[in-house]
């Protein structure tokens, strides 16, 4: 079978890359982040920006962006593969 990224058109590949880059940036992570690091950073940011904790006009928007970024990185096939590699590196150390 062909690799996932090979099946995409160049426009789709660029859009997918941008979505992942934005998600990593939103959570202040790199593709080298392990599953534990992803969860830890999500919970830290979600708690800091939760609308019940931070009642600013942009607080809710920030929280939604953080939640969406986490869901993207949790479910996207390329991000899953990145985390698999990071988890393996973490267990070897």
Short mmCIF file of C-alpha atoms in Angstrom, two decimals, residues 4 8 10-31 38 65-79 82:
data_model
loop_
_atom_site.label_atom_id
_atom_site.label_comp_id
_atom_site.label_asym_id
_atom_site.label_seq_id
_atom_site.Cartn_x
_atom_site.Cartn_y
_atom_site.Cartn_z
CA UNK A 4 -0.72 8.25 3.33
CA UNK A 8 -2.72 13.40 -1.40
CA UNK A 10 0.12 18.71 -3.62
CA UNK A 11 -2.54 21.23 -2.51
CA UNK A 12 -3.97 18.78 0.03
CA UNK A 13 -0.46 17.94 1.27
CA UNK A 14 0.35 21.64 1.83
CA UNK A 15 -2.98 22.22 3.61
CA UNK A 16 -2.42 19.13 5.82
CA UNK A 17 1.08 20.30 6.68
CA UNK A 18 -0.21 23.77 7.58
CA UNK A 19 -2.97 22.34 9.79
CA UNK A 20 -0.46 20.21 11.69
CA UNK A 21 2.05 23.04 12.01
CA UNK A 22 -0.68 25.32 13.38
CA UNK A 23 -1.79 22.64 15.85
CA UNK A 24 1.76 22.06 17.10
CA UNK A 25 2.34 25.82 17.41
CA UNK A 26 -0.92 26.34 19.29
CA UNK A 27 0.13 23.76 21.89
CA UNK A 28 3.75 24.99 21.85
CA UNK A 29 5.03 21.57 20.76
CA UNK A 30 7.11 20.07 17.99
CA UNK A 31 6.45 16.88 15.99
CA UNK A 38 1.05 16.21 24.19
CA UNK A 65 -8.27 26.69 19.49
CA UNK A 66 -6.35 24.69 22.11
CA UNK A 67 -9.03 21.99 22.18
CA UNK A 68 -9.16 21.77 18.37
CA UNK A 69 -5.36 21.60 18.12
CA UNK A 70 -5.28 18.76 20.64
CA UNK A 71 -7.99 16.84 18.76
CA UNK A 72 -6.12 17.35 15.48
CA UNK A 73 -2.85 16.04 16.91
CA UNK A 74 -4.60 13.20 18.70
CA UNK A 75 -6.47 11.92 15.64
CA UNK A 76 -4.50 12.90 12.52
CA UNK A 77 -2.69 9.90 10.96
CA UNK A 78 0.56 11.79 10.37
CA UNK A 79 0.57 13.19 13.92
CA UNK A 82 5.03 11.25 14.75
#
